[in-house]
């Protein structure tokens, strides 16, 4: 949805409510959540009312938006600005909201993305694996911990999705455990010659390696795809100065999500993720 179209929708709270109901982010109340009566009405154009038990409730009750104190239209606009990678500080200015309000809202979006990533199916087929380091300033020796940096393990399905995970280290048992969780047995895995990948064949995977000391590709044996994701992620993370290790996994999963859906309508995908968070 274009920003101009969304702005027109967001200007009318009733239309914004109807839109969010149509996408499953707000419930359609057909009976009272307290006494189950079907004798309902709307009062003051904002609340539902049960004419049996006389109780009133917000149309946001039981939804992701229940605790959010901002108009529904501004919620939609904030989601659009998040899709467009507008910073929380700039979005706050554009929306006329406090920075902390938008920051918490963007954090909620990232948390939902993070949670949804754990529900995805295993990767299969031709797979590229690699590890990289994020953050910090000092370089360390590979496999022995880069000082001040967070190790990240990446798995890319050629023609499919990428999955990335912050890991405590890049030892064989750590990387193999992630491979078993995220990749279907029998898949063909391409890596470089890092020794932590030596045991892949013992767990039912086919395995071929490229020696980067000699060449970066040998026919179909290369890991350029996952290396391309590292470049994509690091370029976008540059704008987040001083990002803490605590929040880094959320931002990393956001980039995984954006990369995997870069050819789709990202606003609609975000609505799907937020709807899933209500289940």
XYZ file of N, CA and C in Angstrom:
837
model
N 0.839 -1.196 0.000
C 0.000 0.000 0.000
C 0.878 1.250 0.000
N 0.543 2.206 -0.879
C 1.308 3.437 -0.963
C 1.060 4.304 0.272
N 2.060 5.123 0.588
C 1.959 5.984 1.766
C 0.793 6.949 1.638
N 0.555 7.483 0.435
C -0.551 8.423 0.235
C -1.901 7.755 0.487
N -2.052 6.503 0.043
C -3.297 5.755 0.265
C -3.502 5.480 1.750
N -2.412 5.118 2.410
C -2.507 4.811 3.833
C -2.812 6.060 4.647
N -2.250 7.197 4.233
C -2.492 8.452 4.951
C -3.973 8.817 4.911
N -4.615 8.596 3.759
C -6.047 8.877 3.637
C -6.859 7.943 4.533
N -6.455 6.684 4.596
C -7.128 5.709 5.456
C -6.935 6.054 6.931
N -5.709 6.432 7.282
C -5.369 6.699 8.680
C -6.041 7.956 9.218
N -6.488 8.834 8.330
C -7.118 10.082 8.764
C -8.505 9.856 9.360
N -9.084 8.685 9.127
C -10.420 8.360 9.632
C -10.306 7.156 10.563
N -10.542 7.357 11.867
C -10.365 6.279 12.845
C -11.290 5.096 12.586
N -12.503 5.370 12.114
C -13.430 4.277 11.836
C -12.939 3.431 10.669
N -12.404 4.091 9.653
C -11.854 3.352 8.511
C -10.600 2.583 8.925
N -9.780 3.196 9.778
C -8.575 2.514 10.264
C -8.958 1.279 11.070
N -9.997 1.403 11.898
C -10.463 0.260 12.684
C -10.970 -0.855 11.773
N -11.764 -0.488 10.760
C -12.299 -1.488 9.831
C -11.172 -2.181 9.070
N -10.150 -1.413 8.696
C -9.015 -1.996 7.981
C -8.284 -3.002 8.862
N -8.026 -2.638 10.106
C -7.318 -3.534 11.024
C -8.147 -4.772 11.346
N -9.456 -4.623 11.386
C -10.317 -5.791 11.561
C -10.230 -6.711 10.346
N -10.198 -6.121 9.152
C -10.129 -6.930 7.931
C -8.824 -7.697 7.827
N -7.775 -7.199 8.480
C -6.474 -7.871 8.460
C -6.269 -8.762 9.685
N -7.262 -8.829 10.547
C -7.186 -9.721 11.702
C -6.428 -9.175 12.891
N -6.090 -7.872 12.873
C -5.369 -7.287 14.004
C -6.302 -6.765 15.085
N -7.548 -6.583 14.741
C -8.575 -6.233 15.723
C -9.700 -7.253 15.614
N -10.261 -7.685 16.745
C -11.342 -8.677 16.698
C -12.662 -8.065 16.229
N -13.490 -8.902 15.636
C -14.859 -8.499 15.295
C -15.765 -9.071 16.392
N -16.236 -8.230 17.266
C -17.023 -8.709 18.404
C -18.453 -9.021 17.970
N -18.849 -10.276 18.136
C -20.225 -10.696 17.856
C -20.969 -11.045 19.138
N -20.217 -11.149 20.240
C -20.837 -11.414 21.537
C -19.989 -10.781 22.635
N -20.561 -10.608 23.774
C -19.880 -9.977 24.911
C -18.770 -10.890 25.429
N -17.555 -10.360 25.602
C -16.464 -11.190 26.125
C -16.631 -11.544 27.603
N -17.616 -10.933 28.266
C -17.824 -11.178 29.696
C -18.979 -12.146 29.959
N -20.137 -11.894 29.330
C -21.306 -12.745 29.599
C -21.772 -13.531 28.379
N -21.094 -13.335 27.233
C -21.377 -14.058 25.984
C -22.693 -13.647 25.318
N -23.329 -12.616 25.802
C -24.562 -12.144 25.173
C -24.267 -11.579 23.785
N -25.237 -11.701 22.882
C -25.097 -11.163 21.535
C -25.758 -9.795 21.395
N -26.295 -9.274 22.474
C -26.973 -7.972 22.432
C -25.948 -6.864 22.686
N -25.304 -6.456 21.603
C -24.213 -5.481 21.700
C -24.568 -4.205 20.960
N -23.865 -3.140 21.316
C -23.982 -1.878 20.609
C -22.697 -1.092 20.750
N -22.658 0.076 20.099
C -21.495 0.960 20.221
C -21.936 2.233 20.912
N -21.120 2.705 21.833
C -21.422 3.948 22.546
C -20.285 4.935 22.325
N -20.666 6.176 22.152
C -19.697 7.267 21.941
C -18.749 6.964 20.779
N -19.202 6.116 19.857
C -18.462 5.770 18.633
C -17.115 5.118 18.912
N -16.849 4.823 20.179
C -15.527 4.290 20.513
C -15.596 2.927 21.175
N -16.577 2.703 22.021
C -16.619 1.492 22.831
C -17.794 0.597 22.445
N -17.576 -0.694 22.676
C -18.679 -1.641 22.594
C -19.386 -1.657 23.949
N -20.687 -1.970 23.918
C -21.442 -2.092 25.161
C -22.356 -3.309 25.085
N -22.378 -4.059 26.163
C -23.286 -5.198 26.279
C -24.550 -4.730 26.999
N -25.700 -4.942 26.359
C -26.955 -4.482 26.960
C -27.513 -5.480 27.967
N -26.793 -6.573 28.145
C -27.211 -7.543 29.168
C -26.481 -7.292 30.485
N -25.137 -7.313 30.442
C -24.375 -7.116 31.684
C -23.951 -5.666 31.885
N -24.228 -4.815 30.868
C -23.977 -3.366 30.937
C -22.500 -2.997 30.926
N -21.643 -3.928 30.596
C -20.207 -3.616 30.583
C -19.808 -3.041 29.228
N -18.738 -2.238 29.265
C -18.203 -1.628 28.048
C -16.755 -2.058 27.863
N -16.304 -2.057 26.606
C -14.906 -2.407 26.334
C -14.451 -1.780 25.018
N -13.171 -1.628 24.916
C -12.557 -1.028 23.733
C -12.538 -2.026 22.576
N -12.613 -1.542 21.335
C -12.475 -2.440 20.184
C -11.084 -3.074 20.104
N -10.156 -2.579 20.911
C -8.807 -3.151 20.929
C -8.666 -4.307 21.923
N -9.710 -4.580 22.690
C -9.622 -5.589 23.751
C -9.167 -6.941 23.195
N -8.161 -7.530 23.864
C -7.671 -8.842 23.468
C -6.765 -8.842 22.260
N -6.383 -7.659 21.792
C -5.539 -7.561 20.600
C -4.150 -7.049 20.955
N -3.287 -7.075 19.976
C -1.936 -6.552 20.120
C -1.945 -5.070 20.482
N -2.997 -4.372 20.080
C -3.063 -2.924 20.257
C -3.709 -2.507 21.575
N -4.098 -3.465 22.405
C -4.886 -3.143 23.598
C -4.182 -2.155 24.521
N -2.904 -2.300 24.721
C -2.202 -1.434 25.658
C -1.582 -0.207 25.027
N -1.815 0.012 23.728
C -1.191 1.136 23.034
C -2.081 2.365 23.105
N -1.540 3.448 23.635
C -2.322 4.680 23.773
C -2.016 5.631 22.623
N -2.422 5.247 21.437
C -2.283 6.128 20.293
C -3.386 5.790 19.301
N -3.785 6.750 18.474
C -4.844 6.496 17.503
C -4.475 5.352 16.556
N -5.490 4.637 16.094
C -5.250 3.518 15.184
C -4.609 3.989 13.884
N -5.012 5.176 13.435
C -4.425 5.716 12.215
C -2.932 5.939 12.351
N -2.510 6.431 13.506
C -1.077 6.666 13.718
C -0.321 5.349 13.877
N -0.992 4.334 14.414
C -0.381 3.005 14.461
C -0.067 2.518 13.050
N -1.012 2.668 12.133
C -0.800 2.236 10.749
C 0.311 3.041 10.080
N 0.325 4.341 10.317
C 1.378 5.175 9.729
C 2.744 4.815 10.303
N 2.796 4.519 11.595
C 4.064 4.110 12.209
C 4.559 2.809 11.591
N 3.651 1.878 11.335
C 4.038 0.614 10.707
C 4.568 0.854 9.299
N 3.952 1.776 8.582
C 4.422 2.101 7.229
C 5.811 2.724 7.273
N 6.043 3.637 8.201
C 7.360 4.263 8.316
C 8.415 3.238 8.729
N 8.029 2.284 9.563
C 8.936 1.190 9.917
C 9.284 0.380 8.672
N 8.279 0.086 7.862
C 8.530 -0.642 6.608
C 9.533 0.103 5.730
N 9.425 1.428 5.690
C 10.287 2.253 4.841
C 11.653 2.515 5.471
N 11.925 1.896 6.615
C 13.208 2.015 7.324
C 13.487 3.432 7.806
N 12.424 4.154 8.124
C 12.570 5.475 8.739
C 12.946 5.272 10.207
N 13.882 6.048 10.706
C 14.308 5.893 12.095
C 13.177 6.257 13.053
N 13.232 5.721 14.267
C 12.209 6.013 15.271
C 12.178 7.502 15.598
N 13.340 8.136 15.623
C 13.389 9.564 15.959
C 12.704 10.403 14.886
N 13.001 10.081 13.619
C 12.361 10.837 12.536
C 10.863 10.522 12.469
N 10.502 9.257 12.659
C 9.086 8.872 12.633
C 8.305 9.604 13.724
N 8.922 9.768 14.894
C 8.262 10.487 15.989
C 7.954 11.926 15.577
N 8.904 12.562 14.891
C 8.677 13.932 14.415
C 7.556 13.968 13.379
N 7.584 13.022 12.447
C 6.581 12.994 11.377
C 5.173 12.766 11.930
N 5.072 11.945 12.968
C 3.766 11.568 13.507
C 3.300 12.460 14.653
N 4.202 13.311 15.136
C 3.844 14.159 16.269
C 3.706 13.382 17.558
N 4.527 12.333 17.706
C 4.493 11.490 18.899
C 5.814 11.596 19.650
N 5.803 11.199 20.913
C 7.037 11.167 21.698
C 7.971 10.098 21.140
N 9.264 10.374 21.188
C 10.244 9.409 20.676
C 10.109 8.067 21.377
N 9.959 8.073 22.707
C 9.867 6.810 23.451
C 8.665 5.973 23.017
N 7.572 6.636 22.653
C 6.385 5.915 22.178
C 6.686 5.169 20.888
N 7.318 5.850 19.945
C 7.630 5.227 18.650
C 8.724 4.183 18.812
N 9.700 4.472 19.657
C 10.772 3.501 19.896
C 10.205 2.194 20.437
N 9.295 2.278 21.403
C 8.674 1.068 21.963
C 7.829 0.346 20.918
N 7.159 1.113 20.072
C 6.335 0.513 19.026
C 7.202 -0.231 18.014
N 8.290 0.385 17.585
C 9.211 -0.276 16.656
C 9.822 -1.520 17.295
N 10.092 -1.439 18.590
C 10.623 -2.599 19.308
C 9.595 -3.732 19.313
N 8.327 -3.390 19.470
C 7.259 -4.391 19.417
C 7.225 -5.063 18.049
N 7.349 -4.278 16.982
C 7.373 -4.854 15.635
C 8.528 -5.846 15.500
N 9.701 -5.460 15.996
C 10.874 -6.342 15.892
C 10.696 -7.610 16.728
N 10.083 -7.477 17.883
C 9.847 -8.658 18.720
C 8.931 -9.648 18.013
N 7.899 -9.150 17.333
C 6.981 -10.028 16.603
C 7.689 -10.704 15.436
N 8.535 -9.974 14.754
C 9.314 -10.562 13.663
C 10.208 -11.671 14.203
N 10.856 -11.398 15.324
C 11.748 -12.386 15.941
C 10.976 -13.651 16.308
N 9.815 -13.479 16.906
C 9.011 -14.631 17.321
C 8.520 -15.436 16.121
N 8.148 -14.744 15.049
C 7.623 -15.446 13.874
C 8.695 -16.261 13.165
N 9.961 -15.849 13.289
C 11.043 -16.545 12.580
C 11.235 -17.965 13.092
N 10.879 -18.221 14.344
C 11.067 -19.555 14.920
C 10.037 -20.556 14.406
N 9.007 -20.074 13.717
C 7.937 -20.942 13.241
C 8.128 -21.379 11.795
N 9.189 -20.916 11.159
C 9.384 -21.214 9.745
C 9.936 -22.620 9.537
N 9.642 -23.170 8.355
C 10.061 -24.533 8.017
C 11.570 -24.609 7.805
N 12.099 -25.830 7.849
C 13.521 -26.034 7.600
C 13.871 -25.690 6.151
N 15.106 -25.291 5.950
C 15.621 -25.053 4.606
C 16.031 -26.386 3.993
N 16.088 -26.428 2.660
C 16.456 -27.680 1.992
C 17.032 -27.384 0.614
N 17.562 -28.421 -0.029
C 18.133 -28.263 -1.364
C 19.595 -27.893 -1.301
N 19.984 -26.890 -2.080
C 21.369 -26.405 -2.082
C 21.497 -25.282 -1.057
N 22.401 -25.481 -0.120
C 22.512 -24.605 1.051
C 23.920 -24.031 1.157
N 24.003 -22.741 1.495
C 25.293 -22.115 1.799
C 25.342 -21.787 3.287
N 26.494 -22.063 3.906
C 26.687 -21.747 5.323
C 27.959 -20.931 5.507
N 27.887 -20.013 6.450
C 29.063 -19.198 6.766
C 28.816 -18.533 8.117
N 29.859 -18.027 8.702
C 29.735 -17.283 9.956
C 30.423 -15.940 9.782
N 29.943 -14.952 10.540
C 30.513 -13.616 10.450
C 30.465 -12.979 11.828
N 31.096 -11.814 11.959
C 31.149 -11.111 13.240
C 30.590 -9.703 13.078
N 29.827 -9.269 14.067
C 29.183 -7.961 14.033
C 29.539 -7.175 15.287
N 29.631 -5.839 15.109
C 29.880 -4.961 16.245
C 31.345 -4.920 16.613
N 31.668 -4.075 17.608
C 33.054 -3.978 18.075
C 33.953 -3.313 17.056
N 35.201 -3.136 17.440
C 36.159 -2.472 16.559
C 37.402 -3.299 16.284
N 37.701 -4.225 17.198
C 38.931 -4.993 17.040
C 38.647 -6.307 16.347
N 39.536 -6.705 15.479
C 39.416 -7.985 14.804
C 40.084 -9.070 15.636
N 39.517 -10.258 15.600
C 40.109 -11.391 16.292
C 40.388 -12.503 15.314
N 41.078 -13.528 15.770
C 41.356 -14.670 14.911
C 40.105 -15.504 14.767
N 39.810 -15.913 13.539
C 38.606 -16.675 13.266
C 38.611 -17.969 14.070
N 37.459 -18.296 14.655
C 37.325 -19.533 15.411
C 37.783 -19.408 16.843
N 38.410 -18.315 17.204
C 38.873 -18.135 18.580
C 38.210 -16.938 19.250
N 37.189 -16.405 18.583
C 36.445 -15.288 19.174
C 37.029 -13.959 18.761
N 36.278 -13.164 18.019
C 36.717 -11.831 17.638
C 36.405 -10.893 18.797
N 37.420 -10.252 19.324
C 37.278 -9.457 20.540
C 36.248 -8.344 20.345
N 35.276 -8.289 21.244
C 34.268 -7.243 21.196
C 33.209 -7.422 20.136
N 33.222 -8.533 19.423
C 32.263 -8.754 18.344
C 31.344 -9.925 18.662
N 30.156 -9.922 18.047
C 29.191 -10.999 18.229
C 29.253 -11.952 17.040
N 29.455 -13.246 17.285
C 29.454 -14.204 16.178
C 28.030 -14.491 15.717
N 27.849 -14.520 14.411
C 26.545 -14.801 13.810
C 26.713 -15.910 12.789
N 25.842 -16.893 12.848
C 25.868 -18.026 11.926
C 24.760 -17.835 10.900
N 25.097 -17.998 9.626
C 24.126 -17.788 8.562
C 23.968 -19.001 7.665
N 22.724 -19.266 7.271
C 22.398 -20.374 6.379
C 21.486 -19.831 5.287
N 21.859 -20.037 4.034
C 21.074 -19.536 2.915
C 20.681 -20.674 1.990
N 19.412 -20.754 1.682
C 18.912 -21.717 0.701
C 18.924 -21.040 -0.662
N 19.658 -21.585 -1.607
C 19.726 -20.971 -2.929
C 18.335 -20.939 -3.559
N 17.933 -19.751 -3.979
C 16.599 -19.573 -4.515
C 15.531 -19.476 -3.451
N 15.932 -19.441 -2.178
C 14.973 -19.408 -1.074
C 15.345 -18.370 -0.040
N 15.231 -18.751 1.214
C 15.400 -17.812 2.309
C 16.761 -17.945 2.978
N 17.056 -16.954 3.806
C 18.240 -16.984 4.646
C 17.782 -17.066 6.100
N 18.557 -17.751 6.930
C 18.316 -17.792 8.370
C 19.614 -17.450 9.073
N 19.541 -16.540 10.018
C 20.732 -16.124 10.753
C 20.452 -16.195 12.244
N 21.494 -16.448 12.999
C 21.339 -16.614 14.445
C 22.602 -16.140 15.153
N 22.419 -15.339 16.199
C 23.552 -15.008 17.065
C 23.913 -16.271 17.837
N 25.188 -16.637 17.829
C 25.639 -17.853 18.508
C 26.695 -17.494 19.550
N 26.858 -18.322 20.583
C 27.843 -18.013 21.624
C 29.278 -18.141 21.146
N 29.494 -19.005 20.142
C 30.833 -19.240 19.609
C 30.677 -19.926 18.263
N 31.796 -20.193 17.593
C 31.738 -20.856 16.279
C 32.416 -22.224 16.339
N 32.319 -22.878 17.493
C 32.838 -24.235 17.609
C 31.960 -25.191 16.818
N 32.513 -26.353 16.494
C 31.803 -27.327 15.666
C 30.453 -27.707 16.257
N 30.417 -27.997 17.561
C 29.158 -28.449 18.157
C 28.072 -27.381 18.087
N 28.473 -26.108 18.168
C 27.497 -25.015 18.095
C 26.917 -24.889 16.697
N 27.787 -24.860 15.685
C 27.319 -24.677 14.315
C 26.568 -25.899 13.802
N 27.021 -27.092 14.172
C 26.330 -28.309 13.739
C 24.942 -28.405 14.365
N 24.817 -27.968 15.609
C 23.503 -27.980 16.259
C 22.521 -27.071 15.518
N 22.998 -25.899 15.103
C 22.137 -24.984 14.353
C 21.801 -25.552 12.980
N 22.768 -26.203 12.347
C 22.526 -26.804 11.030
C 21.448 -27.875 11.112
N 21.511 -28.715 12.137
C 20.527 -29.790 12.309
C 19.133 -29.213 12.546
N 19.049 -28.117 13.286
C 17.751 -27.488 13.576
C 17.138 -26.828 12.349
N 17.960 -26.245 11.502
C 17.444 -25.370 10.454
C 17.468 -25.964 9.048
N 18.177 -27.086 8.843
C 18.334 -27.634 7.488
C 17.877 -29.089 7.457
N 17.146 -29.441 6.421
C 16.660 -30.808 6.265
C 17.823 -31.741 5.910
N 17.833 -32.909 6.530
C 18.870 -33.908 6.245
C 18.838 -34.278 4.761
N 20.006 -34.555 4.201
C 20.112 -34.892 2.794
C 20.400 -33.704 1.905
N 20.284 -32.487 2.450
C 20.573 -31.286 1.666
C 22.058 -31.215 1.340
N 22.376 -30.542 0.245
C 23.765 -30.344 -0.168
C 24.237 -29.002 0.380
N 25.253 -29.040 1.230
C 25.725 -27.835 1.910
C 27.086 -27.416 1.372
N 27.191 -26.139 1.040
C 28.455 -25.554 0.593
C 29.005 -24.664 1.709
N 30.282 -24.822 2.010
C 30.948 -23.979 3.005
C 32.355 -23.662 2.515
N 33.062 -22.838 3.278
C 34.494 -22.712 3.048
C 35.181 -23.822 3.852
N 36.460 -23.711 4.067
C 37.204 -24.811 4.676
C 37.346 -24.693 6.198
N 36.547 -23.881 6.812
C 36.600 -23.744 8.266
C 36.317 -25.107 8.906
N 37.162 -25.524 9.838
C 37.111 -26.891 10.359
C 35.856 -27.211 11.167
N 35.137 -26.188 11.630
C 33.915 -26.464 12.387
C 32.841 -27.139 11.542
N 33.005 -27.110 10.219
C 32.027 -27.753 9.336
C 32.389 -29.198 9.004
N 33.492 -29.692 9.542
C 33.981 -31.020 9.164
C 32.964 -32.133 9.417
N 32.140 -32.002 10.437
C 31.248 -33.094 10.818
C 29.898 -33.112 10.127
N 29.661 -32.253 9.152
C 28.348 -32.193 8.509
C 27.921 -33.530 7.910
N 28.858 -34.235 7.277
C 28.504 -35.510 6.625
C 28.089 -36.561 7.655
N 28.544 -36.424 8.876
C 28.188 -37.395 9.919
C 26.737 -37.254 10.363
N 26.092 -36.155 9.990
C 24.709 -35.912 10.397
C 23.730 -35.976 9.221
N 24.137 -36.633 8.160
C 23.217 -36.869 7.051
C 23.179 -35.791 5.993
N 24.163 -34.894 5.996
C 24.230 -33.861 4.970
C 25.297 -34.210 3.938
N 25.076 -33.794 2.715
C 26.150 -33.813 1.719
C 26.917 -32.496 1.859
N 28.204 -32.530 1.605
C 29.026 -31.370 1.939
C 30.128 -31.169 0.902
N 30.206 -29.953 0.363
C 31.293 -29.559 -0.533
C 31.854 -28.232 -0.056
N 33.175 -28.038 -0.277
C 33.846 -26.843 0.246
C 34.555 -26.077 -0.862
N 34.681 -24.788 -0.611
C 35.478 -23.938 -1.480
C 36.668 -23.422 -0.681
N 37.833 -23.450 -1.277
C 39.045 -22.942 -0.632
C 39.247 -21.498 -1.062
N 38.913 -20.559 -0.175
C 39.026 -19.143 -0.514
C 40.468 -18.696 -0.683
N 41.393 -19.517 -0.243
C 42.793 -19.179 -0.453
C 43.204 -19.319 -1.907
N 42.417 -20.074 -2.674
C 42.737 -20.302 -4.079
C 41.739 -19.632 -5.022
N 40.451 -19.700 -4.695
C 39.428 -19.112 -5.554
C 38.163 -18.895 -4.723
N 37.248 -18.072 -5.273
C 35.999 -17.794 -4.563
C 34.829 -18.607 -5.097
N 35.032 -19.287 -6.220
C 33.980 -20.144 -6.762
C 34.619 -21.224 -7.608
N 34.013 -22.391 -7.571
C 34.440 -23.516 -8.395
C 33.177 -24.197 -8.907
N 32.684 -23.715 -10.047
C 31.411 -24.209 -10.540
C 30.291 -23.785 -9.607
N 29.566 -24.761 -9.079
C 28.466 -24.474 -8.156
C 28.924 -24.418 -6.702
N 30.212 -24.629 -6.494
C 30.743 -24.619 -5.129
C 31.194 -23.194 -4.786
N 30.351 -22.482 -4.079
C 30.656 -21.113 -3.646
C 29.693 -20.748 -2.519
N 30.014 -19.684 -1.809
C 29.121 -19.191 -0.747
C 28.879 -17.688 -0.931
N 28.817 -17.264 -2.192
C 28.630 -15.846 -2.486
C 27.275 -15.329 -2.014
N 26.273 -16.222 -1.976
C 24.940 -15.796 -1.563
C 24.891 -15.348 -0.116
N 25.403 -16.178 0.788
C 25.381 -15.812 2.203
C 26.340 -14.654 2.477
N 27.440 -14.593 1.736
C 28.350 -13.455 1.899
C 27.677 -12.158 1.444
N 26.801 -12.274 0.432
C 26.032 -11.110 0.005
C 25.087 -10.629 1.093
N 24.525 -11.576 1.844
C 23.655 -11.168 2.956
C 24.456 -10.447 4.027
N 25.673 -10.921 4.317
C 26.488 -10.236 5.328
C 26.701 -8.775 4.939
N 26.986 -8.530 3.666
C 27.187 -7.154 3.206
C 25.907 -6.340 3.353
N 24.795 -6.952 2.973
C 23.480 -6.303 3.082
C 23.201 -5.909 4.533
N 23.419 -6.843 5.454
C 23.105 -6.600 6.863
C 24.028 -5.547 7.477
N 25.317 -5.658 7.218
C 26.264 -4.735 7.846
C 26.077 -3.307 7.344
N 25.725 -3.167 6.077
C 25.483 -1.828 5.537
C 24.304 -1.163 6.241
N 23.243 -1.929 6.482
C 22.049 -1.361 7.103
C 22.209 -1.135 8.600
N 23.065 -1.901 9.235
C 23.263 -1.738 10.675
C 24.144 -0.537 11.015
N 24.810 0.025 10.016
C 25.687 1.165 10.268
C 24.939 2.350 10.873
N 23.649 2.494 10.524
C 22.896 3.663 11.007
C 22.511 3.552 12.475
N 22.643 2.349 13.051
C 22.300 2.164 14.464
C 23.573 2.262 15.300
N 23.881 3.456 15.727
C 25.123 3.683 16.462
C 24.999 3.155 17.890
N 25.974 2.374 18.314
C 25.988 1.893 19.687
C 24.889 0.900 20.010
N 24.488 0.087 19.034
C 23.452 -0.926 19.259
C 23.968 -1.964 20.250
N 23.209 -2.194 21.324
C 23.675 -3.085 22.382
C 23.520 -4.543 21.988
N 24.316 -5.401 22.633
C 24.237 -6.842 22.385
C 22.875 -7.391 22.781
N 22.210 -6.735 23.741
C 20.898 -7.191 24.195
C 19.859 -7.107 23.084
N 19.867 -5.989 22.343
C 18.858 -5.773 21.307
C 19.306 -6.231 19.933
N 20.575 -6.517 19.759
C 21.095 -6.867 18.438
C 20.338 -8.015 17.773
N 19.996 -9.120 18.483
C 19.270 -10.216 17.815
C 17.956 -9.776 17.179
N 17.263 -8.801 17.783
C 16.007 -8.322 17.206
C 16.256 -7.594 15.895
N 17.277 -6.768 15.858
C 17.599 -6.032 14.639
C 18.103 -6.985 13.555
N 18.843 -8.000 13.957
C 19.342 -8.984 13.000
C 18.185 -9.746 12.355
N 17.214 -10.162 13.171
C 16.056 -10.883 12.637
C 15.203 -9.987 11.746
N 15.167 -8.700 12.062
C 14.463 -7.760 11.185
C 15.103 -7.758 9.800
N 16.429 -7.744 9.753
C 17.129 -7.744 8.472
C 16.930 -9.064 7.735
N 16.909 -10.167 8.465
C 16.591 -11.460 7.859
C 15.213 -11.395 7.200
N 14.240 -10.855 7.923
C 12.866 -10.729 7.427
C 12.816 -9.848 6.181
N 13.471 -8.697 6.227
C 13.466 -7.785 5.082
C 14.120 -8.428 3.862
N 15.206 -9.127 4.078
C 15.912 -9.774 2.971
C 15.046 -10.869 2.349
N 14.426 -11.674 3.185
C 13.622 -12.789 2.681
C 12.375 -12.338 1.930
N 11.873 -11.143 2.262
C 10.637 -10.659 1.632
C 10.880 -9.403 0.801
N 12.103 -9.213 0.341
C 12.466 -7.982 -0.366
C 11.731 -7.816 -1.694
N 11.204 -8.892 -2.260
C 10.483 -8.808 -3.532
C 8.967 -8.839 -3.337
N 8.516 -8.742 -2.085
C 7.092 -8.800 -1.772
C 6.621 -7.467 -1.199
N 5.323 -7.359 -0.981
C 4.743 -6.181 -0.334
C 5.045 -6.293 1.158
N 6.036 -5.554 1.600
C 6.518 -5.708 2.972
C 5.483 -5.247 3.998
N 4.687 -4.258 3.644
C 3.660 -3.782 4.578
C 2.652 -4.891 4.869
N 2.236 -5.604 3.825
C 1.294 -6.714 4.013
C 1.940 -7.847 4.805
N 3.223 -8.101 4.569
C 3.920 -9.150 5.329
C 4.010 -8.774 6.809
N 4.231 -7.494 7.086
C 4.279 -7.046 8.482
C 2.920 -7.212 9.157
N 1.856 -6.915 8.432
C 0.517 -7.116 8.986
C 0.284 -8.588 9.313
N 0.764 -9.482 8.454
C 0.627 -10.921 8.698
C 1.386 -11.335 9.954
N 2.592 -10.795 10.116
C 3.403 -11.120 11.294
C 2.711 -10.643 12.568
N 2.183 -9.429 12.532
C 1.505 -8.886 13.711
C 0.223 -9.657 14.009
N -0.471 -10.082 12.983
C -1.670 -10.909 13.188
C -1.299 -12.229 13.857
N -0.188 -12.821 13.418
C 0.268 -14.074 14.014
C 0.597 -13.928 15.477
N 1.030 -12.731 15.878
C 1.360 -12.485 17.275
C 0.154 -12.456 18.188
N -1.062 -12.443 17.606
C -2.280 -12.416 18.417
C -2.755 -13.809 18.766
N -2.215 -14.832 18.062
C -2.704 -16.200 18.277
C -2.224 -16.761 19.610
